[in-house]
Coordinates of C-alpha atoms and ligand atoms in Angstrom, one line a residue:
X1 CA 33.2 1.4 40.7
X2 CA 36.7 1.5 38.7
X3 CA 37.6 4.1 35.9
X4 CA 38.6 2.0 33.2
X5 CA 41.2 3.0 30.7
X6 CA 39.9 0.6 27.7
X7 CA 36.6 -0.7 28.3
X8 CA 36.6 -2.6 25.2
X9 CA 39.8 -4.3 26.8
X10 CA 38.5 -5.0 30.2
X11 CA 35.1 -6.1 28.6
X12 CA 36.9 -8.9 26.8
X13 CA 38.4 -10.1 29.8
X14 CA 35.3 -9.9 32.0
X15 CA 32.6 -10.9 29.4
X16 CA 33.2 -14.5 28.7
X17 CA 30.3 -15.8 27.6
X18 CA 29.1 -12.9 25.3
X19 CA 27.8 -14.2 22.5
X20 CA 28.0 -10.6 19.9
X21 CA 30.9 -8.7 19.4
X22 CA 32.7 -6.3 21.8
X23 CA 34.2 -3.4 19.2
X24 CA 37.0 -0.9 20.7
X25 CA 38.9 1.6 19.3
X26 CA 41.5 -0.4 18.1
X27 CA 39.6 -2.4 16.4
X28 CA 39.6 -1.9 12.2
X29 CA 35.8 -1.2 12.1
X30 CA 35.2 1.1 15.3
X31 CA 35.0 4.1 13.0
X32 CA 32.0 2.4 10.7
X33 CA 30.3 1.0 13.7
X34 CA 30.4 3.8 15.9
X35 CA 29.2 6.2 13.2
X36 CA 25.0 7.3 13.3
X37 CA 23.0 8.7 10.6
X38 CA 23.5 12.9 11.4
X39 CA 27.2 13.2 10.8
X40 CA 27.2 15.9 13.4
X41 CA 27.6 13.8 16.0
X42 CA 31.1 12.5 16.2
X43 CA 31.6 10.6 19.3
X44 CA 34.2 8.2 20.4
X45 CA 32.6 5.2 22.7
X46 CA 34.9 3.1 24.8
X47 CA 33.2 -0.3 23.6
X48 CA 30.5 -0.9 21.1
X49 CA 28.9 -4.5 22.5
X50 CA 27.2 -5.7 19.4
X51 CA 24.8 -8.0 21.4
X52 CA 23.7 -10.9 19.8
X53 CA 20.7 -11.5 22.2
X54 CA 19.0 -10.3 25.5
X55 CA 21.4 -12.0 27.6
X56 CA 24.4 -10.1 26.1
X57 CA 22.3 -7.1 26.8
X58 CA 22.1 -8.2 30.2
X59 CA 26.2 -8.7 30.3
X60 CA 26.6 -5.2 28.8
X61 CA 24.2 -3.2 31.1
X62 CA 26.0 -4.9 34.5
X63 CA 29.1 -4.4 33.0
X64 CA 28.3 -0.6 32.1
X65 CA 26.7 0.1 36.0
X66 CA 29.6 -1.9 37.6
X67 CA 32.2 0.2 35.7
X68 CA 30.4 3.5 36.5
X69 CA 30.4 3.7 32.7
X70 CA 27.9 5.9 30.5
X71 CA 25.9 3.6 28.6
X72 CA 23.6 4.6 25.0
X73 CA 22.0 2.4 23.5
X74 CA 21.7 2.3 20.2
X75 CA 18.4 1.1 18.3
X76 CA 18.4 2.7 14.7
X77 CA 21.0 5.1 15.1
X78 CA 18.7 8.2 13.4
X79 CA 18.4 10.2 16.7
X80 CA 19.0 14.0 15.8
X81 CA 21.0 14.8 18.7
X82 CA 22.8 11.7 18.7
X83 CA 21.3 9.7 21.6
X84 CA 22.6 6.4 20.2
X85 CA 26.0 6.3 20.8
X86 CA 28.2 8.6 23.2
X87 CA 31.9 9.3 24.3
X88 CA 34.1 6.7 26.2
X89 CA 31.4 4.9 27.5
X90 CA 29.1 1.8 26.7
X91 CA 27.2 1.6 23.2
X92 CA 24.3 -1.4 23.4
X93 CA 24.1 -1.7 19.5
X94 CA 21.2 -3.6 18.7
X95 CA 21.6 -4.2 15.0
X96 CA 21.9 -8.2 15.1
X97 CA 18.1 -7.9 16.7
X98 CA 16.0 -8.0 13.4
X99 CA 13.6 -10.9 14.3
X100 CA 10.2 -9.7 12.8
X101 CA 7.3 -12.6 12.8
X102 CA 4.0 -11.6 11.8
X103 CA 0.9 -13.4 13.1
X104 CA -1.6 -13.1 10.7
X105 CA -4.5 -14.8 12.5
X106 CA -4.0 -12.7 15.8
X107 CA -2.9 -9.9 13.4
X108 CA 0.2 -8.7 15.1
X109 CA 3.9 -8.1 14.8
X110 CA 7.0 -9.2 16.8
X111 CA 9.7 -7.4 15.8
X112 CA 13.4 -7.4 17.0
X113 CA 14.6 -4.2 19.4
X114 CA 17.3 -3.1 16.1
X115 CA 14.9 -3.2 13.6
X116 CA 13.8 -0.8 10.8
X117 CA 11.1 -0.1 9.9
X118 CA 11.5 -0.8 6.2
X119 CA 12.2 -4.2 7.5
X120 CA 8.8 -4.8 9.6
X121 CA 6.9 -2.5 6.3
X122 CA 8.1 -5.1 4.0
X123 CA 7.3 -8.1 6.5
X124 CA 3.5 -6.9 7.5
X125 CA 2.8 -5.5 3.9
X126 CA 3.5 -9.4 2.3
X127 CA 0.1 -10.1 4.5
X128 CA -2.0 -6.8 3.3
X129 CA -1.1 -5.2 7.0
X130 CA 0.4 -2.8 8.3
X131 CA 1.4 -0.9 12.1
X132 CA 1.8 3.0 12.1
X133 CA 5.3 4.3 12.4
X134 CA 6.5 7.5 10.8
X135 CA 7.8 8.8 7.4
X136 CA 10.8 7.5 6.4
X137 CA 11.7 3.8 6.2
X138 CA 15.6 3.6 7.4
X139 CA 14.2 5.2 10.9
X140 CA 14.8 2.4 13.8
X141 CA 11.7 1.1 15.5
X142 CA 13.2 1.4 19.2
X143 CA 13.7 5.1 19.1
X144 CA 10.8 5.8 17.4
X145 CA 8.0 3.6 18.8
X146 CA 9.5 4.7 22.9
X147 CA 9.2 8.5 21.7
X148 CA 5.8 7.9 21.0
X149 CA 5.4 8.0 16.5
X150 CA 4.1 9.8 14.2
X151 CA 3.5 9.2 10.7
X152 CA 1.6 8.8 7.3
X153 CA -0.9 6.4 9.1
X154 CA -1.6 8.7 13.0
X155 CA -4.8 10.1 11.7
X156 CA -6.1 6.5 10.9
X157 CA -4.8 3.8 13.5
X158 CA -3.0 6.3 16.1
X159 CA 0.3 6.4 17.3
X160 CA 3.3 3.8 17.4
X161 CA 3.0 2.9 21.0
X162 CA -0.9 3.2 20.9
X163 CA -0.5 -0.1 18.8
X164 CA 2.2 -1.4 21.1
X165 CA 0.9 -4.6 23.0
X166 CA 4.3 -5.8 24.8
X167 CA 7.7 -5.1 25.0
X168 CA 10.7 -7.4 26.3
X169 CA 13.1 -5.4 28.3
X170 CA 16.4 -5.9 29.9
X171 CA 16.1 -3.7 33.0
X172 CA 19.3 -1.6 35.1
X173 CA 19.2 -4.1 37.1
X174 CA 19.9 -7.1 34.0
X175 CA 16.8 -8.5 34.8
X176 CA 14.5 -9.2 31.8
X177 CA 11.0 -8.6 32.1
X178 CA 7.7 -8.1 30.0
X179 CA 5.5 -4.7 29.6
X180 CA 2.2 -5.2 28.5
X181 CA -1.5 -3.9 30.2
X182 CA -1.1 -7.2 32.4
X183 CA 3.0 -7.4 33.7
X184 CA 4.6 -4.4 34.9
X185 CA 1.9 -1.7 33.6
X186 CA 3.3 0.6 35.3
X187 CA 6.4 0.2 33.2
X188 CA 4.2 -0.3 30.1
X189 CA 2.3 2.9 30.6
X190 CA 6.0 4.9 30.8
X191 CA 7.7 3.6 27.9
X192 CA 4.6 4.3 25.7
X193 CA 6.6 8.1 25.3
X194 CA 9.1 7.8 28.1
X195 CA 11.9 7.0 25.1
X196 CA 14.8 4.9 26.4
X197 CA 14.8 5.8 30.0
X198 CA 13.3 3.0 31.5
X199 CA 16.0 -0.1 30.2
X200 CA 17.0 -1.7 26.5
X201 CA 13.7 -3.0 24.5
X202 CA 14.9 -6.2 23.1
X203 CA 11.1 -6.8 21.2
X204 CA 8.3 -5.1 21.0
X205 CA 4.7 -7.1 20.0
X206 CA 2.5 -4.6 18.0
X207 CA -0.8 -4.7 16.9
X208 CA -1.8 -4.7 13.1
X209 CA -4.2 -2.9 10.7
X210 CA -5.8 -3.8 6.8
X211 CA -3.2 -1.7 5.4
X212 CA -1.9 -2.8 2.2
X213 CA -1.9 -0.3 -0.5
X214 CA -2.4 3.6 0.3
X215 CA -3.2 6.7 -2.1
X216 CA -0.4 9.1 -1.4
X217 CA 2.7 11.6 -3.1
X218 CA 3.0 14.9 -2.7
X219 CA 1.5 17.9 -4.4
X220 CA 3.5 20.8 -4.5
X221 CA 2.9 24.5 -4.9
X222 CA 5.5 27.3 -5.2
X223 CA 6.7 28.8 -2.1
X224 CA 5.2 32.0 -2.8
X225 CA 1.7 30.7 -2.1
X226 CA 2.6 29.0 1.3
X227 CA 0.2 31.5 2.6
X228 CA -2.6 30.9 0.9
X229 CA -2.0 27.1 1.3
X230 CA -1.3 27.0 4.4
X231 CA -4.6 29.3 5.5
X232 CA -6.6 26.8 3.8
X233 CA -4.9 23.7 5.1
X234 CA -5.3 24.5 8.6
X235 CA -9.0 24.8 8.5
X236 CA -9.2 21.6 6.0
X237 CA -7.1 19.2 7.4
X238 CA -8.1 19.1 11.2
X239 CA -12.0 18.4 9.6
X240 CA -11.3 15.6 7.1
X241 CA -12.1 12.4 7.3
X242 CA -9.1 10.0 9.4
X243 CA -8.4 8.0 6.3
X244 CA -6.7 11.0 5.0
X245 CA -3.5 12.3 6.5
X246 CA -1.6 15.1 4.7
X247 CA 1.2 16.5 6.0
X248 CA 2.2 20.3 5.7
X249 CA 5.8 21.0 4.3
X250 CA 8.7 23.2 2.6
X251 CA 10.6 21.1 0.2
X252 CA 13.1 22.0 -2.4
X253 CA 12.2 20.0 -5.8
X254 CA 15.3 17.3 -5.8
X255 CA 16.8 17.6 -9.8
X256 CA 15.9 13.8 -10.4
X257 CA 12.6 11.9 -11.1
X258 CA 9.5 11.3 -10.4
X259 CA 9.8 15.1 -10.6
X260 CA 8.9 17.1 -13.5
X261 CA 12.4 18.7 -15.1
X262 CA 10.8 22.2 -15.6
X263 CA 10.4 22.4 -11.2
X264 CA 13.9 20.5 -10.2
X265 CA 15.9 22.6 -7.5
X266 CA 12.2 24.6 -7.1
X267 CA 11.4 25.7 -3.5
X268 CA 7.9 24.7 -3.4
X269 CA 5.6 24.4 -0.2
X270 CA 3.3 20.7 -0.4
X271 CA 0.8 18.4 1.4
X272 CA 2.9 15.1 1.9
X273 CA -0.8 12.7 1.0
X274 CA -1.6 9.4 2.9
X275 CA -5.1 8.3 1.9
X276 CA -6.2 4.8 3.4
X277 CA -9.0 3.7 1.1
X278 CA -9.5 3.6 -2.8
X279 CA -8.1 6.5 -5.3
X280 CA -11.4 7.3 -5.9
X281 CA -12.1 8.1 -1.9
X282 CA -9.1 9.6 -1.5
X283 CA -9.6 12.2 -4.3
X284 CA -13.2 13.0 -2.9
X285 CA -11.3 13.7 0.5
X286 CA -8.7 15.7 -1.0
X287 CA -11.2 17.9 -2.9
X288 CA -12.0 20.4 -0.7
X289 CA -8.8 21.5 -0.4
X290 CA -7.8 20.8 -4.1
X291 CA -10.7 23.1 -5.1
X292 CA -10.1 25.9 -2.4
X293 CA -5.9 26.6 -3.4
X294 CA -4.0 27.9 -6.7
X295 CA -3.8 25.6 -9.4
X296 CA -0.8 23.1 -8.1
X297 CA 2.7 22.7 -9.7
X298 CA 2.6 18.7 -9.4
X299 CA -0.3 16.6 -7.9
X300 CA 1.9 13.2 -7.7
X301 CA -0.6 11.1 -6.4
X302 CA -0.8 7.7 -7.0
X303 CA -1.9 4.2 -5.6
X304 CA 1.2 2.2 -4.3
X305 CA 1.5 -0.3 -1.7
X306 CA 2.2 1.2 2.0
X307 CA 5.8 0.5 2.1
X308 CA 6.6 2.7 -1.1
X309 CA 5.5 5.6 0.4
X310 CA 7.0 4.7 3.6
X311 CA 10.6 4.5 1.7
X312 CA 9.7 7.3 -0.4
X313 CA 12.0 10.2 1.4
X314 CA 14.9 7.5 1.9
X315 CA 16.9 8.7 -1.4
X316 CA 16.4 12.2 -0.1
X317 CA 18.0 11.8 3.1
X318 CA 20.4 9.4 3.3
X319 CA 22.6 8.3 6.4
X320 CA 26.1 11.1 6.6
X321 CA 24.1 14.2 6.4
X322 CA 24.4 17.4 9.2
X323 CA 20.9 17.5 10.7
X324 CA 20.2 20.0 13.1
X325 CA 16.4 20.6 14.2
X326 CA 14.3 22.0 16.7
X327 CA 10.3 21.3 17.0
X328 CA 6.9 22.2 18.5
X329 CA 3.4 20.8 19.4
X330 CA 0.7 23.4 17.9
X331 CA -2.6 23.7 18.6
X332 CA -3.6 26.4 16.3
X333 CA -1.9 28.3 13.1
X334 CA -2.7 32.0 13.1
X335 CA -2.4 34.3 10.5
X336 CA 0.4 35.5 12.3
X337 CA 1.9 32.3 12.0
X338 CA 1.4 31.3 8.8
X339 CA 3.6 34.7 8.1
X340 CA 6.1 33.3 9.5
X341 CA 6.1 29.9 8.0
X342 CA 5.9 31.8 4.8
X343 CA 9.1 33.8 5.7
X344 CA 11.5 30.8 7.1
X345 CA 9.9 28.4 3.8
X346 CA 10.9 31.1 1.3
X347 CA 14.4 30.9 2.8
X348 CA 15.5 27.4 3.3
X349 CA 19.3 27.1 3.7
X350 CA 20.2 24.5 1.7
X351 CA 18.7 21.8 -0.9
X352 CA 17.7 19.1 2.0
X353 CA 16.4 21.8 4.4
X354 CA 12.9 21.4 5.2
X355 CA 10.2 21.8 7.5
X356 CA 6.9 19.3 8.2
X357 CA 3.9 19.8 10.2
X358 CA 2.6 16.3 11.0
X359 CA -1.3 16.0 12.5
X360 CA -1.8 15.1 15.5
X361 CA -5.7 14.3 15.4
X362 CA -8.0 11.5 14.8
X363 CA -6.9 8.2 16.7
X364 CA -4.1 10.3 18.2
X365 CA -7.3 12.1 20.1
X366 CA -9.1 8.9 20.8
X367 CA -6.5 8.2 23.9
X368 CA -6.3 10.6 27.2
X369 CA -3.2 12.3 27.4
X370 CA -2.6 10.3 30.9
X371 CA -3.3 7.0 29.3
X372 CA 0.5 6.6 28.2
X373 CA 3.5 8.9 28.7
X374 CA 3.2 11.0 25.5
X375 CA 1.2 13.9 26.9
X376 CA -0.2 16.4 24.3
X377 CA -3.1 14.8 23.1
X378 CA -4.7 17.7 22.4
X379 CA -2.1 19.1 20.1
X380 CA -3.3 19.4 16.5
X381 CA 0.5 19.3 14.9
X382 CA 4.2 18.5 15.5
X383 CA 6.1 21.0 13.6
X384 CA 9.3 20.4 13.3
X385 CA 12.2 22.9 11.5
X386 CA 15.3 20.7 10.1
X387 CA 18.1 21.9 8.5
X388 CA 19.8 19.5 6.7
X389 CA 23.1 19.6 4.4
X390 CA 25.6 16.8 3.2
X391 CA 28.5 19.2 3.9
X392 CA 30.0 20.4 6.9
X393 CA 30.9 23.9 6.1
X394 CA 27.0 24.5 6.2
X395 CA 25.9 23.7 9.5
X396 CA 26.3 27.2 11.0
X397 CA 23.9 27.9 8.2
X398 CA 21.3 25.3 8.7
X399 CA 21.5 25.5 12.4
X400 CA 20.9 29.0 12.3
X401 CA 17.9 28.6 10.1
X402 CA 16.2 25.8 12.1
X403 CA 16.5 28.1 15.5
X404 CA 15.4 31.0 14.0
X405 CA 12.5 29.6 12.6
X406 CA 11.7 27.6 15.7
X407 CA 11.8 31.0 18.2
X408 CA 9.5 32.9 15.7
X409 CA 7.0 30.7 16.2
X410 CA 7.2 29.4 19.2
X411 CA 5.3 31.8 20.9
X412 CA 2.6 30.4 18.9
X413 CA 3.3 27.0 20.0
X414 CA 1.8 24.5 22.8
X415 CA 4.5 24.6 25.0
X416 CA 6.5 21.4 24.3
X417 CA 7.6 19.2 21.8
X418 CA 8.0 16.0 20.8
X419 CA 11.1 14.2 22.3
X420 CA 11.6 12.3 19.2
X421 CA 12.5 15.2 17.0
X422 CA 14.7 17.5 20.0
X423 CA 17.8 18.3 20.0
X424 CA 20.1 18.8 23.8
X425 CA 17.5 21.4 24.9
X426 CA 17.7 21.1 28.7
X427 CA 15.5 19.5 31.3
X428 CA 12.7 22.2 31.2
X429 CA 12.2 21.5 28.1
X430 CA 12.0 17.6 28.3
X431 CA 9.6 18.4 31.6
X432 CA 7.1 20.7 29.3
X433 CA 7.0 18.0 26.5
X434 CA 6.1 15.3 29.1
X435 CA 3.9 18.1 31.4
X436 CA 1.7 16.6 33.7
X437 CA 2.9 13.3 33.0
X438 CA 6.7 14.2 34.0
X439 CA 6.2 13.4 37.7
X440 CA 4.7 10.1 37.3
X441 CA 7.6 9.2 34.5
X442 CA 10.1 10.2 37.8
X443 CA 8.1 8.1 39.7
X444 CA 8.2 4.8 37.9
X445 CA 12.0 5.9 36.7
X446 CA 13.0 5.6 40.3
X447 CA 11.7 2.2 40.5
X448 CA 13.2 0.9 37.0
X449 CA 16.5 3.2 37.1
X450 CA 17.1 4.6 40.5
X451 CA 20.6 5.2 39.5
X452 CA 19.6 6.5 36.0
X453 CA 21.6 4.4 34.2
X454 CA 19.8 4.8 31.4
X455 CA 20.5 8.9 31.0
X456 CA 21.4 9.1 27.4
X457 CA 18.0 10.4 26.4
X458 CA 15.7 12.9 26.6
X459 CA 16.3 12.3 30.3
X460 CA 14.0 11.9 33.3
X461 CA 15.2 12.0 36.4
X462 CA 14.2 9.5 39.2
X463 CA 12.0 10.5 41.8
X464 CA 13.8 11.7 45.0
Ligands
FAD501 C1 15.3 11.2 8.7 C2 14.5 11.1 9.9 C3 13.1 10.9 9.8 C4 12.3 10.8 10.9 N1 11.0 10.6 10.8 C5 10.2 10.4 11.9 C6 8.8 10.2 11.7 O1 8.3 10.3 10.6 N2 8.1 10.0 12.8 C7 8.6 10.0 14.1 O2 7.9 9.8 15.0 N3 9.9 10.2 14.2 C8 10.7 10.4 13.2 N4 12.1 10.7 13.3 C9 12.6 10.8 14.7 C10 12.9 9.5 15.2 O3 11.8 8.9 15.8 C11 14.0 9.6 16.3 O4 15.2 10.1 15.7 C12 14.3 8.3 17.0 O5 15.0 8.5 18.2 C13 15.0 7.3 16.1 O6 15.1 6.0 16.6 P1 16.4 5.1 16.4 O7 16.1 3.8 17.0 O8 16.7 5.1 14.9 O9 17.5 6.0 17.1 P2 18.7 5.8 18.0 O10 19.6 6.9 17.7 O11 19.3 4.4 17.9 O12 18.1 5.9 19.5 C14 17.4 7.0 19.9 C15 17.0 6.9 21.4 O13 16.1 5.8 21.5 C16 16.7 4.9 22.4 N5 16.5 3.5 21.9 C17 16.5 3.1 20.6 N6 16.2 1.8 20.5 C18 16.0 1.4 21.8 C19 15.6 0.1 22.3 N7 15.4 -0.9 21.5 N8 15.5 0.0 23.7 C20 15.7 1.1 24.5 N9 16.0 2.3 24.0 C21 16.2 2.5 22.7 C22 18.1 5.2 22.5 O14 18.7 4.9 23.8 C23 18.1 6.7 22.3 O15 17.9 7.4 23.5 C24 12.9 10.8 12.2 C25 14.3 10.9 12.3 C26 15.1 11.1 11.2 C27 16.5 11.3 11.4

């Protein structure tokens, strides 16, 4: 193991062969390659290998545990806390893998380990299909599918990895393997929630759904009735029929259309709507809670094909924001609770702070919570409490918010949270978001990372 003083130096003179680009910090671009969507995080890697294929990925992963380097790799770039890139050490950047064939006939996708997923939603939605992912469409498929996803389409067709069929990794090691129920299920099982730890997905093979259009928008009350909304949503929404999803949220109106003038800049609480089936469906599965609530301020509802809801947050939150958030699985909302959602919605730091309550229920439930790594399986929500601001001087505001919020009501929580939406919170934490599943995840770590190479994650250690 040598200390290198320029990895991106030493990599050009030991990499021949590599096929990508190997980015340093002398290099014109380092600064727009090496940036990720929260503009918190402001790290400084030693080389950026911009692979442009598994075997590069192999090059940069011996070259990163020969080197005694710290190595990220970087799907999408969205992570919160930043787990896409780190300081002086080895960024994999997998934007040059965007392959995405869809397979009508056996109605699946094979999509490239850098994709979005507004690139595999416009793919699969040319062929009336879809594959659940999560909200918003510039989010990568790596980091989201390996922490387990959660979206507009969980209640219907379950999570991302429970319609994962294979992956193609490049192990520590730089061997390349397949995970699928019949090669390495062991490793199959773990990266089905286990995030990155286990080595750097180059594909993932996922199954697909009749998904083409969806009846969906938000309606939006004012923030003063969040208590009254949100009593009634969390009797509704856990009861309602799986081709409805409806997310629970604080918003602040954005000043620009579809939105009515007379509510811009309005803090308003809202049910993001997913309905899979026809308008007419969809309103008869909304209606209970339509008819039990105030009078809304905007029912935007609409039929629209499934990747226009899936983009429609993207102008809202662009890449070069602060993001700060913490989350929580919940089981149950009590009145005590929905006080304090009331109290942290009414006072939402900035325009782009916000806070969803995605369901966990449905097909979610249909798998045990030891059939793959992500654990809470009984959980009826992920909450999760993000402060969000273009503009630096506010992120001791939004920060504050989001924690605050998140210990008032975590007493009321299930314990853990989901990995996708932490921030650096410490290995108890990851260990009660993975609970009885942890030791197993060490287990099969030690076989796939012994040296845990692969440590810039919510992290789990190898088994002694
Ligand atoms: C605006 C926004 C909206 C979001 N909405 C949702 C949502 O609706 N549903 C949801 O479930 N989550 C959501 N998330 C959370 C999201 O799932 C995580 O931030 C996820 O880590 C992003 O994946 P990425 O590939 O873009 O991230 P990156 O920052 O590139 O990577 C994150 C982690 O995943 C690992 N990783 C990424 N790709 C690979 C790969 N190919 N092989 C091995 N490891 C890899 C990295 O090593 C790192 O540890 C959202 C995040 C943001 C910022």
């Amino acid at each position: 193991m040598t200390t290198l003083t320029s990895p991106a130096r030493t990599a050009r003179q030991e990499l021949a062969g590599f096929q990508g680009r190997l980015i340093g910090p002398d290099d014109a671009d380092f600064d727009a390659r090496r940036a990720v969507y929260n503009a918190m995080i402001d790290r400084r890697p030693g080389l950026i290998a911009r692979c442009a294929g598994p075997d590069d990925v192999a090059m940069a992963v011996g070259f990163a545990r020969e080197h005694g380097l710290l190595l990220a790799v970087r799907g999408g770039g969205h992570n919160g806390a930043g787990l896409g890139t780190c300081d002086e050490g080895v960024v994999i950047d997998l934007s040059q893998f965007k392959d995405v064939e869809v397979d009508p006939q056996a109605r699946t996708v094979r999509v490239g380990g850098g994709c979005t997923w507004a690139e595999v939603d416009r793919a699969t939605n040319a062929h009336g299909l879809a594959t659940p992912s999560g909200i918003i469409s510039t989010t990568g498929v790596g980091g989201l599918t390996l922490g387990g996803g959660l979206g507009h389409l969980s209640r219907k067709c379950g999570l991302a990895i429970d319609n994962l069929l294979e992956a193609d990794l490049v192990l520590a090691s730089g061997e390349r393997v397949r995970a699928s129920a019949d090669e390495h299920p062991d490793l199959y099982w773990a990266i089905r929630g286990g995030g990155g730890n286990f080595g750097v997905v180059t594909s993932f093979l996922f199954r697909l759904h009749d998904v083409a259009d969806v009846f969906g928008g938000p309606t939006f009350w004012p923030v003063e009735q969040a208590a009254e909304v949100l009593s009634v949503y969390r009797e509704f929404l856990p009861g309602a029929p799986r081709e409805l999803n409806g997310f629970f949220a604080f918003h602040t109106v954005p000043p620009a259309p579809p939105f009515p003038e007379e509510i811009h800049l309005r803090q308003v609480c809202g049910i993001v709507w997913c309905h899979v089936g026809t308008e007419e469906a969809a309103t008869r599965d909304m209606a209970p809670l339509l008819d039990a609530v105030p009078e809304p301020l905007m029912h935007g509802v609409q039929t629209m094909p499934h990747p226009a809801l899936q983009s429609a947050f993207d102008g809202l939150y662009p890449a070069g924001h602060q993001w700060y958030w913490r989350a929580d699985f919940v089981n149950t909302i009590p009145d005590a609770a929905v006080d304090i959602h009331a109290r942290f919605g009414a006072t939402m730091p900035t325009m782009q702070s916000t806070m969803h309550m995605y369901p966990i229920d449905g097909a979610v439930h249909d798998v045990e919570a030891s059939d793959t790594a992500w654990s809470y399986r009984d959980a009826t929500w992920g909450s999760v409490f993000a402060g969000v601001d273009p503009a630096p001087a506010n992120v001791g505001a939004i920060r504050r918010w989001s924690v605050d919020y998140h210990e008032a009501l975590h007493p009321y929580s299930a314990g853990g949270a989901y990995v996708n939406m932490m921030m650096d919170e410490g290995q108890e934490r990851v260990r009660a978001s993975y609970r009885g599943n942890y030791d197993r995840l060490a287990r099969v770590k030690s076989e796939y990372d012994p040296g845990n190479l692969f440590r810039v994650n919510q992290n789990i250690q190898p088994a002694a």
